[in-house]
C-alpha atoms as one frame of an Amber mdcrd trajectory, in Angstrom:
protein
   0.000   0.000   0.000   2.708   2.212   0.184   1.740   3.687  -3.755  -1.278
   4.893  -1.703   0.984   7.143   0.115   2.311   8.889  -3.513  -1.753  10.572
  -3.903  -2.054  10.548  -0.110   0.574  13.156  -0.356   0.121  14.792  -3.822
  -0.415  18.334  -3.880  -4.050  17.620  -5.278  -4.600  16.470  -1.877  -3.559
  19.078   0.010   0.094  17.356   0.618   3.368  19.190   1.253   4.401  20.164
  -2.597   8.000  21.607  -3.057   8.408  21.272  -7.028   7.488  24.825  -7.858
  10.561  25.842  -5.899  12.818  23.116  -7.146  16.206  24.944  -9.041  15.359
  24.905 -12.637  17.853  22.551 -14.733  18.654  23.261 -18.026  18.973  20.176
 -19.805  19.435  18.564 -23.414  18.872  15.278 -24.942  22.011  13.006 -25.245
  23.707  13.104 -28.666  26.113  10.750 -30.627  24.294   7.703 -28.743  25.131
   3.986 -29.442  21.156   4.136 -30.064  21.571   7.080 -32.198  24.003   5.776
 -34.264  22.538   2.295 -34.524  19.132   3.856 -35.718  20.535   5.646 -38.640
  22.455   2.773 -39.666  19.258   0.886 -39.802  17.383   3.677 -41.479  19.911
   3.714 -44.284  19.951   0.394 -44.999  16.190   0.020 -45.284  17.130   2.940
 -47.813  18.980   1.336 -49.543  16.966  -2.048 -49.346  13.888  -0.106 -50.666
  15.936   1.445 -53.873  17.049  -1.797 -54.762  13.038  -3.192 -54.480  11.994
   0.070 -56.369  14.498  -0.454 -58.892  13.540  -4.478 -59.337  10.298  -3.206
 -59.870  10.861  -0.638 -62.746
C-alpha cells in the first residue's frame, strides 16, 4: 500500500508540494548515442533495401 501514500501526499490532496521551488535545470537530450548511431544505420539500410526493391520493380 505504500503507492497509496504517492496521492495521499500529492499536492491535489492538500500534501506538502515543493516542485514549484525546485532549481530549474537546463537540460538537453544526449547526442552521438550507441542508439543514435545504430538507428541511422538501420534507417539507411532500409534505404537502400527499398531502392534496390523500387528499382527491381521498374
Amino acid at each position: 500500500m505504500d503507492w497509496q501514500l504517492i496521492f495521499l501526499q500529492s499536492k491535489i490532496n492538500g500534501g506538502l508540494y515543493l516542485g514549484d521551488e525546485l532549481p530549474v535545470q537546463k537540460w538537453e537530450w544526449p547526442t552521438h548515442t550507441w542508439f543514435q548511431e545504430r538507428l541511422r544505420n538501420v534507417r539507411e539500410r532500409e534505404k537502400k533495401i527499398e531502392e534496390k526493391m523500387n528499382h527491381i520493380e521498374v
